[in-house]
Amino acid sequence: MKYSYFPGCSLKGLGRAYEESLLPVMKHLGVELQELDDWNCCGATAYMAVDEAKACVLAARNLALAEKSGLDQIMAPCAACYLVLNKAKHYFHDYPAMKATMDRALGAVGLHYSGDTPVRHPLDILLNDVGLDAIKQKVEKPLKGLKVATYYGCQIVRPYATFDDQYNPTTMDRLMEALGATVVHYPLKTKCCGGSLTGTLPEAGIRLVYILLNEARKWGADCIATVCPLCQFNLDGYHSQVKAQYGGDVLVPTVYFTQLMGLAFGLSDKQLGLNRAAVPFKWRPVLPAEPTPVPAG
Amino acid sequence: MVSIKQDIRIGFYVCHCGHNIASMVDCPEVARYVERLPGVVLSRDYKYMCSDPGQELIQKDIKEFDLNRVVVASCSPLLHEHTFRTAVAAGGLNPFFFHMVNIREHDSWVHTDRQEATAKAKALARAAIRRVAFHKALEVKQVPVHPDVLVVGGGIAGIHAALTLANAGKKVFLVEREPSIGGHMAKFDKTFPTLDCAACILTPKMSSVGTHENITLWSYSEVVKMDGYVGNYTVTVKRKPRYINEDLCTGCQECVANCIYKEPKFTDEFNEGLGKRKPVYIPFPQATPQVVLIDPDVCLNFKRGVLTDKCKKTCVEACGDRKAIDFKQKEQLIEIKVGTIIVATGFQAFDAKRLPHYGYGTYPNVYTALEVERLVNASGPTAGEVILRDGRQPKAIGIIHCVGSRDKKTNRWCSRVCCMYSMKLAHLLKEHTEAEIYNFYIDIRAPGKGYEEFYDKLNSEGVHFVRGRVGEVTDWSMTPEEEGKLVIRVEDTLAGFVRRIPVDMVVLATGLEPHADAQDVRRLFNMSCGTEGFFLERHPKLAPVNTFTDGIFIAGCCQGPRDIPDTVAQAGAAAAEAMVLIDKGHVEQEPNTAYILPDCCGCKSCLPLCPYTAITFDEATRKAVINEALCKGCGTCVGSCPSGSIVQNLFEDEEVFSEIEGVLAD
């Protein structure tokens, strides 16, 4: 199993804990990742809202580079990258005018995009290519007793629900259960984290953050597991504002699902970027009291 | 090229059909053009050919101009071929010297360029002129109609159709898949808008079916095969084993009371899974036939449906001398002959789990409407008390309309009954619980006798109506009032803002859709389905209970969603249509059948191809023989005969080839 790996800006910046945990976890499972050479902005952020053509061209360049690399699939861990790359692919196939724009721009720099390369999310690869059984076999320190609220955010299931249900995704739930954790009921799985509203319209953004955190606390979650750097940033970084707006601490830590996988695989904390969060996640798995009996002989 | 025969005298008529044809086709120009074609003696355009004067015109012309062929260019032959053939016959010609050209459905209605449409009409007319020259005089044959009727499906539609026919003295076979007849209606508590008790009006009809001397009721049975043609169908019915001899069972239910399982513990289908039953059971108190059945999937005397004989069989003991229990009962196939068939197989309710944002299956207090019918019913699992799955009584209830209806993501159609049954349930729930009730609707559709008045009544009873499609049913709360409740999030499109309404119970007004196996049933009875999967009527307005197969009729929700009054009316219509055939006693058969020429080499390649098993092999002459009564004129054998020895009336080579030449000529 080898994939072209498109980190995007987040995994090299604010969301570096995601990359720091993703890479060792994938390696541990025997999944080879080859970082895309000379990648550029995926086209998310403001581009998509301001000028779809520019966003699609940016995404297309990455897709074309991935094809050129010779690997037939591209993995995009950041939810925003995942969405934009898929959207560009959709536009390429369904909107001839946009395809022409993309072809022209790529042609100018000697690149070509065929439209075939599948854009995959790590959750998709973990469940459908690696498989839960293989993952279970790698668990050394089961996350027994850890109560997780699985939070998918909006972008990996909408509008393209390629590997999970649009309204009630369950891939991360199944993964967490395979690691030994308990998944709590969390009715806000795919609700808005506030996106960029936390910066542009804080009152509305902070309200959404508060709702997500408060609900996780209510259902007894020890942490929120996320797949998206922006979700992680919003849920982790605005606790003082939440406190100011709603008069009380809601200190539920938010971690990447890959960090929890790393803990279950017995990788060291330092490898997993757990030190980077504003609200520290202190829970650690304890080894089973009785070691598994070794068969005689 | 085939040339026009010398003695052919064709009369041609092009119909304006008001504006239907004349607005897109230059009819006088078509008439002028056809007049010059070889063999044409006269050519006219006329406003309405199907009118009495139009038909009389044909008759008069035949005599006056000594016509021996007639062509009319107008609408679809489905509508008026019969009309014109009759007119031609009245004029003294064999009706098969007539040919019809469709320049409405095939031309004027589907084109937007007048010049091109006119050219197409000319080409189609030219083809018909060339073909009709080769038409031969043919005779219509009469085939007797078997007087017995098969009714498939024992819901209110099948029950009403069967009783109507039986009361008229016809013998009826009523086949029902479930252990009892009654269908969905038997599950309802009250019926809208009159609020009369569903059981009170249905059960007398059910017991009439059970005791009627003219009705043979086969419940727990399915039709597995149908052969033949109008008036003469052969049907195979599979009778599933219920492990009870129906003739010996008295319905005393001693066996149920004495089952080794002291308490009922298996899902009760009739109560939509809200109650429990034993392995030996009767579906509901008024079940017809009033006999029990044994579920081999859970009965201890079986293991995974296979007889093990390991139970103590306390039921057999209780049955005693009646000896009605028969664990060795096997599936039985019965073949019957009928002349007509009424298909009334009903609908299935939309599966609410397909819309996970409404929480059915996730939140225990989200119910489907059918579950609520059982919940408010005195014979239901709670004896009519509205107690939620968590044991509480609801103080606020939300009813969500259009679940799986009017939705591009699931089913696009309006299910027609949900607005009304939602309001009925609102009324009943209010009566039972005094809860606050909210209806969330897109539009209120109450177009029936007394329906709008019922809506008014609900408004005056203080039931709330919120116009808006619900976004989600959830349990995340923002205020103390919402804690522990189900919250309905909806954009109130009249108030103009998003509301969160906390309730204790949610009712999903699930829509009606075709049965999952509707396509199998369609194939079984040689019917068609519309795009949405309901069985297709022959004409949406003028032949609503007929199908495209003669002698097969449809009634009730298998044709499309409808309420009880409409279903009963349609079932009566289907029964009447069947009686038309039975009382007439015979059907006329189109003579477009195939026949074998003496050159047949006896290769038998046509035999397995015939879908109607109309071809046999005569060992004496070593040639194939076609049974005219069975042949439906599909032409499969004609095309496949390697020696060209099969000919089909009205589709002989020279007829078809000259028609093709005509349409392609300039």
mmCIF file of N, CA and C in Angstrom, chain B residues 141-231:
data_model
loop_
_atom_site.group_PDB
_atom_site.id
_atom_site.type_symbol
_atom_site.label_atom_id
_atom_site.label_comp_id
_atom_site.label_asym_id
_atom_site.label_seq_id
_atom_site.Cartn_x
_atom_site.Cartn_y
_atom_site.Cartn_z
ATOM 1 N N LYS B 141 -61.317 -13.580 -34.509
ATOM 2 C CA LYS B 141 -61.791 -14.834 -33.907
ATOM 3 C C LYS B 141 -62.299 -14.566 -32.499
ATOM 4 N N GLN B 142 -63.234 -15.353 -32.049
ATOM 5 C CA GLN B 142 -63.763 -15.203 -30.703
ATOM 6 C C GLN B 142 -63.253 -16.333 -29.817
ATOM 7 N N VAL B 143 -62.848 -15.942 -28.611
ATOM 8 C CA VAL B 143 -62.346 -16.932 -27.659
ATOM 9 C C VAL B 143 -63.200 -16.818 -26.406
ATOM 10 N N PRO B 144 -63.640 -17.943 -25.840
ATOM 11 C CA PRO B 144 -64.470 -17.864 -24.634
ATOM 12 C C PRO B 144 -63.678 -17.365 -23.428
ATOM 13 N N VAL B 145 -64.379 -16.723 -22.485
ATOM 14 C CA VAL B 145 -63.759 -16.212 -21.260
ATOM 15 C C VAL B 145 -64.122 -17.119 -20.094
ATOM 16 N N HIS B 146 -63.104 -17.596 -19.391
ATOM 17 C CA HIS B 146 -63.353 -18.408 -18.199
ATOM 18 C C HIS B 146 -64.007 -17.512 -17.154
ATOM 19 N N PRO B 147 -65.099 -17.973 -16.523
ATOM 20 C CA PRO B 147 -65.852 -17.061 -15.652
ATOM 21 C C PRO B 147 -65.228 -16.814 -14.277
ATOM 22 N N ASP B 148 -64.195 -17.576 -13.884
ATOM 23 C CA ASP B 148 -63.626 -17.372 -12.547
ATOM 24 C C ASP B 148 -62.588 -16.252 -12.542
ATOM 25 N N VAL B 149 -62.450 -15.632 -11.369
ATOM 26 C CA VAL B 149 -61.545 -14.484 -11.241
ATOM 27 C C VAL B 149 -60.526 -14.741 -10.142
ATOM 28 N N LEU B 150 -59.296 -14.295 -10.379
ATOM 29 C CA LEU B 150 -58.279 -14.333 -9.330
ATOM 30 C C LEU B 150 -58.076 -12.916 -8.822
ATOM 31 N N VAL B 151 -58.140 -12.743 -7.496
ATOM 32 C CA VAL B 151 -57.818 -11.454 -6.897
ATOM 33 C C VAL B 151 -56.536 -11.644 -6.092
ATOM 34 N N VAL B 152 -55.526 -10.828 -6.393
ATOM 35 C CA VAL B 152 -54.234 -10.979 -5.724
ATOM 36 C C VAL B 152 -54.079 -9.853 -4.715
ATOM 37 N N GLY B 153 -54.036 -10.202 -3.439
ATOM 38 C CA GLY B 153 -53.890 -9.192 -2.392
ATOM 39 C C GLY B 153 -55.188 -9.051 -1.631
ATOM 40 N N GLY B 154 -55.106 -9.204 -0.307
ATOM 41 C CA GLY B 154 -56.317 -9.188 0.511
ATOM 42 C C GLY B 154 -56.403 -7.974 1.417
ATOM 43 N N GLY B 155 -55.942 -6.835 0.922
ATOM 44 C CA GLY B 155 -56.183 -5.587 1.657
ATOM 45 C C GLY B 155 -57.596 -5.139 1.335
ATOM 46 N N ILE B 156 -57.900 -3.883 1.677
ATOM 47 C CA ILE B 156 -59.268 -3.420 1.455
ATOM 48 C C ILE B 156 -59.618 -3.438 -0.038
ATOM 49 N N ALA B 157 -58.646 -3.192 -0.917
ATOM 50 C CA ALA B 157 -58.923 -3.221 -2.354
ATOM 51 C C ALA B 157 -59.313 -4.630 -2.798
ATOM 52 N N GLY B 158 -58.492 -5.613 -2.435
ATOM 53 C CA GLY B 158 -58.761 -6.992 -2.841
ATOM 54 C C GLY B 158 -60.054 -7.515 -2.213
ATOM 55 N N ILE B 159 -60.265 -7.153 -0.950
ATOM 56 C CA ILE B 159 -61.479 -7.596 -0.259
ATOM 57 C C ILE B 159 -62.724 -7.058 -0.971
ATOM 58 N N HIS B 160 -62.685 -5.765 -1.282
ATOM 59 C CA HIS B 160 -63.864 -5.160 -1.898
ATOM 60 C C HIS B 160 -64.106 -5.708 -3.306
ATOM 61 N N ALA B 161 -63.027 -5.882 -4.071
ATOM 62 C CA ALA B 161 -63.180 -6.420 -5.424
ATOM 63 C C ALA B 161 -63.731 -7.842 -5.361
ATOM 64 N N ALA B 162 -63.178 -8.648 -4.442
ATOM 65 C CA ALA B 162 -63.605 -10.044 -4.331
ATOM 66 C C ALA B 162 -65.076 -10.128 -3.940
ATOM 67 N N LEU B 163 -65.477 -9.299 -2.967
ATOM 68 C CA LEU B 163 -66.871 -9.352 -2.515
ATOM 69 C C LEU B 163 -67.831 -8.888 -3.607
ATOM 70 N N THR B 164 -67.438 -7.838 -4.336
ATOM 71 C CA THR B 164 -68.303 -7.330 -5.401
ATOM 72 C C THR B 164 -68.563 -8.425 -6.426
ATOM 73 N N LEU B 165 -67.482 -9.107 -6.822
ATOM 74 C CA LEU B 165 -67.613 -10.165 -7.821
ATOM 75 C C LEU B 165 -68.412 -11.346 -7.265
ATOM 76 N N ALA B 166 -68.083 -11.717 -6.032
ATOM 77 C CA ALA B 166 -68.742 -12.885 -5.435
ATOM 78 C C ALA B 166 -70.234 -12.619 -5.266
ATOM 79 N N ASN B 167 -70.576 -11.375 -4.874
ATOM 80 C CA ASN B 167 -71.993 -11.041 -4.704
ATOM 81 C C ASN B 167 -72.738 -11.062 -6.034
ATOM 82 N N ALA B 168 -71.994 -10.885 -7.125
ATOM 83 C CA ALA B 168 -72.617 -10.948 -8.447
ATOM 84 C C ALA B 168 -72.649 -12.383 -8.965
ATOM 85 N N GLY B 169 -72.229 -13.305 -8.116
ATOM 86 C CA GLY B 169 -72.322 -14.710 -8.506
ATOM 87 C C GLY B 169 -71.093 -15.270 -9.184
ATOM 88 N N LYS B 170 -70.006 -14.492 -9.202
ATOM 89 C CA LYS B 170 -68.786 -14.999 -9.832
ATOM 90 C C LYS B 170 -67.951 -15.746 -8.795
ATOM 91 N N LYS B 171 -67.245 -16.750 -9.263
ATOM 92 C CA LYS B 171 -66.350 -17.487 -8.373
ATOM 93 C C LYS B 171 -65.014 -16.741 -8.300
ATOM 94 N N VAL B 172 -64.549 -16.533 -7.072
ATOM 95 C CA VAL B 172 -63.335 -15.745 -6.890
ATOM 96 C C VAL B 172 -62.307 -16.535 -6.080
ATOM 97 N N PHE B 173 -61.058 -16.483 -6.522
ATOM 98 C CA PHE B 173 -59.941 -16.974 -5.710
ATOM 99 C C PHE B 173 -59.253 -15.736 -5.145
ATOM 100 N N LEU B 174 -59.168 -15.622 -3.836
ATOM 101 C CA LEU B 174 -58.471 -14.486 -3.224
ATOM 102 C C LEU B 174 -57.183 -15.001 -2.593
ATOM 103 N N VAL B 175 -56.058 -14.504 -3.109
ATOM 104 C CA VAL B 175 -54.752 -14.965 -2.632
ATOM 105 C C VAL B 175 -54.083 -13.845 -1.841
ATOM 106 N N GLU B 176 -53.704 -14.141 -0.611
ATOM 107 C CA GLU B 176 -53.068 -13.134 0.256
ATOM 108 C C GLU B 176 -51.743 -13.679 0.773
ATOM 109 N N ARG B 177 -50.718 -12.846 0.745
ATOM 110 C CA ARG B 177 -49.383 -13.280 1.160
ATOM 111 C C ARG B 177 -49.279 -13.496 2.677
ATOM 112 N N GLU B 178 -49.950 -12.614 3.441
ATOM 113 C CA GLU B 178 -49.836 -12.671 4.906
ATOM 114 C C GLU B 178 -50.796 -13.740 5.458
ATOM 115 N N PRO B 179 -50.645 -14.089 6.746
ATOM 116 C CA PRO B 179 -51.509 -15.121 7.321
ATOM 117 C C PRO B 179 -52.978 -14.708 7.385
ATOM 118 N N SER B 180 -53.245 -13.397 7.410
ATOM 119 C CA SER B 180 -54.641 -12.940 7.449
ATOM 120 C C SER B 180 -54.860 -11.885 6.381
ATOM 121 N N ILE B 181 -56.110 -11.783 5.901
ATOM 122 C CA ILE B 181 -56.440 -10.654 5.043
ATOM 123 C C ILE B 181 -56.641 -9.425 5.927
ATOM 124 N N GLY B 182 -56.807 -8.281 5.311
ATOM 125 C CA GLY B 182 -57.031 -7.048 6.083
ATOM 126 C C GLY B 182 -56.062 -5.946 5.675
ATOM 127 N N GLY B 183 -54.842 -6.381 5.324
ATOM 128 C CA GLY B 183 -53.857 -5.418 4.826
ATOM 129 C C GLY B 183 -53.537 -4.319 5.828
ATOM 130 N N HIS B 184 -53.137 -3.167 5.283
ATOM 131 C CA HIS B 184 -52.786 -2.048 6.161
ATOM 132 C C HIS B 184 -53.998 -1.543 6.936
ATOM 133 N N MET B 185 -55.163 -1.584 6.296
ATOM 134 C CA MET B 185 -56.338 -0.989 6.943
ATOM 135 C C MET B 185 -56.633 -1.656 8.279
ATOM 136 N N ALA B 186 -56.354 -2.961 8.371
ATOM 137 C CA ALA B 186 -56.636 -3.685 9.613
ATOM 138 C C ALA B 186 -55.793 -3.156 10.769
ATOM 139 N N LYS B 187 -54.682 -2.488 10.433
ATOM 140 C CA LYS B 187 -53.810 -1.973 11.494
ATOM 141 C C LYS B 187 -54.245 -0.595 11.987
ATOM 142 N N PHE B 188 -55.055 0.082 11.193
ATOM 143 C CA PHE B 188 -55.425 1.457 11.542
ATOM 144 C C PHE B 188 -56.377 1.473 12.731
ATOM 145 N N ASP B 189 -56.314 2.579 13.470
ATOM 146 C CA ASP B 189 -57.237 2.727 14.585
ATOM 147 C C ASP B 189 -58.541 3.337 14.094
ATOM 148 N N LYS B 190 -58.470 4.601 13.662
ATOM 149 C CA LYS B 190 -59.655 5.270 13.127
ATOM 150 C C LYS B 190 -59.361 5.650 11.680
ATOM 151 N N THR B 191 -60.389 6.062 10.956
ATOM 152 C CA THR B 191 -60.179 6.501 9.568
ATOM 153 C C THR B 191 -60.601 7.960 9.435
ATOM 154 N N PHE B 192 -59.840 8.686 8.630
ATOM 155 C CA PHE B 192 -60.179 10.101 8.423
ATOM 156 C C PHE B 192 -61.226 10.223 7.332
ATOM 157 N N PRO B 193 -61.967 11.304 7.263
ATOM 158 C CA PRO B 193 -62.097 12.390 8.249
ATOM 159 C C PRO B 193 -63.233 12.118 9.224
ATOM 160 N N THR B 194 -63.904 10.975 9.054
ATOM 161 C CA THR B 194 -65.107 10.716 9.846
ATOM 162 C C THR B 194 -64.796 10.133 11.212
ATOM 163 N N LEU B 195 -63.550 9.662 11.381
ATOM 164 C CA LEU B 195 -63.104 9.052 12.634
ATOM 165 C C LEU B 195 -63.891 7.805 12.990
ATOM 166 N N ASP B 196 -64.434 7.135 11.978
ATOM 167 C CA ASP B 196 -65.049 5.856 12.326
ATOM 168 C C ASP B 196 -63.961 4.807 12.466
ATOM 169 N N CYS B 197 -64.238 3.849 13.322
ATOM 170 C CA CYS B 197 -63.258 2.845 13.706
ATOM 171 C C CYS B 197 -62.973 1.935 12.510
ATOM 172 N N ALA B 198 -61.679 1.797 12.181
ATOM 173 C CA ALA B 198 -61.299 1.035 10.988
ATOM 174 C C ALA B 198 -61.750 -0.410 11.107
ATOM 175 N N ALA B 199 -61.553 -1.007 12.281
ATOM 176 C CA ALA B 199 -61.915 -2.408 12.466
ATOM 177 C C ALA B 199 -63.424 -2.599 12.315
ATOM 178 N N CYS B 200 -64.194 -1.617 12.850
ATOM 179 C CA CYS B 200 -65.655 -1.767 12.810
ATOM 180 C C CYS B 200 -66.176 -1.808 11.380
ATOM 181 N N ILE B 201 -65.531 -1.060 10.477
ATOM 182 C CA ILE B 201 -66.037 -1.075 9.110
ATOM 183 C C ILE B 201 -65.363 -2.151 8.268
ATOM 184 N N LEU B 202 -64.181 -2.591 8.686
ATOM 185 C CA LEU B 202 -63.465 -3.573 7.867
ATOM 186 C C LEU B 202 -63.820 -5.023 8.223
ATOM 187 N N THR B 203 -63.906 -5.308 9.520
ATOM 188 C CA THR B 203 -64.048 -6.716 9.897
ATOM 189 C C THR B 203 -65.326 -7.387 9.371
ATOM 190 N N PRO B 204 -66.456 -6.672 9.267
ATOM 191 C CA PRO B 204 -67.611 -7.352 8.659
ATOM 192 C C PRO B 204 -67.304 -7.811 7.223
ATOM 193 N N LYS B 205 -66.535 -6.981 6.501
ATOM 194 C CA LYS B 205 -66.191 -7.367 5.134
ATOM 195 C C LYS B 205 -65.224 -8.547 5.145
ATOM 196 N N MET B 206 -64.294 -8.523 6.107
ATOM 197 C CA MET B 206 -63.348 -9.637 6.189
ATOM 198 C C MET B 206 -64.067 -10.949 6.473
ATOM 199 N N SER B 207 -65.028 -10.909 7.413
ATOM 200 C CA SER B 207 -65.669 -12.182 7.724
ATOM 201 C C SER B 207 -66.585 -12.617 6.581
ATOM 202 N N SER B 208 -67.162 -11.652 5.838
ATOM 203 C CA SER B 208 -67.931 -12.039 4.644
ATOM 204 C C SER B 208 -67.053 -12.793 3.659
ATOM 205 N N VAL B 209 -65.823 -12.294 3.489
ATOM 206 C CA VAL B 209 -64.896 -12.971 2.587
ATOM 207 C C VAL B 209 -64.661 -14.393 3.073
ATOM 208 N N GLY B 210 -64.456 -14.520 4.386
ATOM 209 C CA GLY B 210 -64.147 -15.825 4.959
ATOM 210 C C GLY B 210 -65.272 -16.840 4.791
ATOM 211 N N THR B 211 -66.520 -16.339 4.781
ATOM 212 C CA THR B 211 -67.643 -17.287 4.752
ATOM 213 C C THR B 211 -68.343 -17.345 3.399
ATOM 214 N N HIS B 212 -67.993 -16.483 2.470
ATOM 215 C CA HIS B 212 -68.727 -16.395 1.203
ATOM 216 C C HIS B 212 -68.580 -17.679 0.392
ATOM 217 N N GLU B 213 -69.719 -18.188 -0.084
ATOM 218 C CA GLU B 213 -69.663 -19.459 -0.810
ATOM 219 C C GLU B 213 -68.943 -19.309 -2.152
ATOM 220 N N ASN B 214 -68.868 -18.107 -2.669
ATOM 221 C CA ASN B 214 -68.225 -17.933 -3.979
ATOM 222 C C ASN B 214 -66.745 -17.567 -3.880
ATOM 223 N N ILE B 215 -66.247 -17.415 -2.652
ATOM 224 C CA ILE B 215 -64.843 -17.012 -2.509
ATOM 225 C C ILE B 215 -64.011 -18.156 -1.937
ATOM 226 N N THR B 216 -62.933 -18.482 -2.628
ATOM 227 C CA THR B 216 -61.947 -19.404 -2.081
ATOM 228 C C THR B 216 -60.812 -18.537 -1.564
ATOM 229 N N LEU B 217 -60.634 -18.520 -0.241
ATOM 230 C CA LEU B 217 -59.608 -17.660 0.342
ATOM 231 C C LEU B 217 -58.352 -18.466 0.636
ATOM 232 N N TRP B 218 -57.249 -18.058 0.039
ATOM 233 C CA TRP B 218 -55.965 -18.683 0.324
ATOM 234 C C TRP B 218 -55.055 -17.633 0.932
ATOM 235 N N SER B 219 -54.982 -17.628 2.260
ATOM 236 C CA SER B 219 -54.054 -16.700 2.902
ATOM 237 C C SER B 219 -52.707 -17.405 3.031
ATOM 238 N N TYR B 220 -51.689 -16.643 3.396
ATOM 239 C CA TYR B 220 -50.334 -17.172 3.548
ATOM 240 C C TYR B 220 -49.915 -17.885 2.250
ATOM 241 N N SER B 221 -50.284 -17.300 1.137
ATOM 242 C CA SER B 221 -50.068 -17.919 -0.169
ATOM 243 C C SER B 221 -49.601 -16.853 -1.159
ATOM 244 N N GLU B 222 -48.931 -17.286 -2.198
ATOM 245 C CA GLU B 222 -48.462 -16.328 -3.214
ATOM 246 C C GLU B 222 -48.634 -16.911 -4.600
ATOM 247 N N VAL B 223 -48.903 -16.036 -5.553
ATOM 248 C CA VAL B 223 -48.952 -16.471 -6.941
ATOM 249 C C VAL B 223 -47.502 -16.586 -7.427
ATOM 250 N N VAL B 224 -47.148 -17.731 -8.017
ATOM 251 C CA VAL B 224 -45.761 -17.898 -8.456
ATOM 252 C C VAL B 224 -45.633 -17.981 -9.978
ATOM 253 N N LYS B 225 -46.764 -18.213 -10.657
ATOM 254 C CA LYS B 225 -46.652 -18.376 -12.100
ATOM 255 C C LYS B 225 -47.977 -18.020 -12.752
ATOM 256 N N MET B 226 -47.891 -17.395 -13.924
ATOM 257 C CA MET B 226 -49.110 -17.121 -14.680
ATOM 258 C C MET B 226 -48.836 -17.339 -16.162
ATOM 259 N N ASP B 227 -49.696 -18.108 -16.800
ATOM 260 C CA ASP B 227 -49.591 -18.347 -18.239
ATOM 261 C C ASP B 227 -50.940 -18.061 -18.876
ATOM 262 N N GLY B 228 -50.940 -18.009 -20.205
ATOM 263 C CA GLY B 228 -52.196 -17.884 -20.920
ATOM 264 C C GLY B 228 -52.466 -16.481 -21.396
ATOM 265 N N TYR B 229 -53.707 -16.187 -21.622
ATOM 266 C CA TYR B 229 -54.083 -14.910 -22.220
ATOM 267 C C TYR B 229 -55.475 -14.568 -21.733
ATOM 268 N N VAL B 230 -55.946 -13.379 -22.111
ATOM 269 C CA VAL B 230 -57.233 -12.899 -21.597
ATOM 270 C C VAL B 230 -58.319 -13.958 -21.761
ATOM 271 N N GLY B 231 -59.034 -14.184 -20.677
ATOM 272 C CA GLY B 231 -60.113 -15.168 -20.715
ATOM 273 C C GLY B 231 -59.662 -16.563 -20.337
#
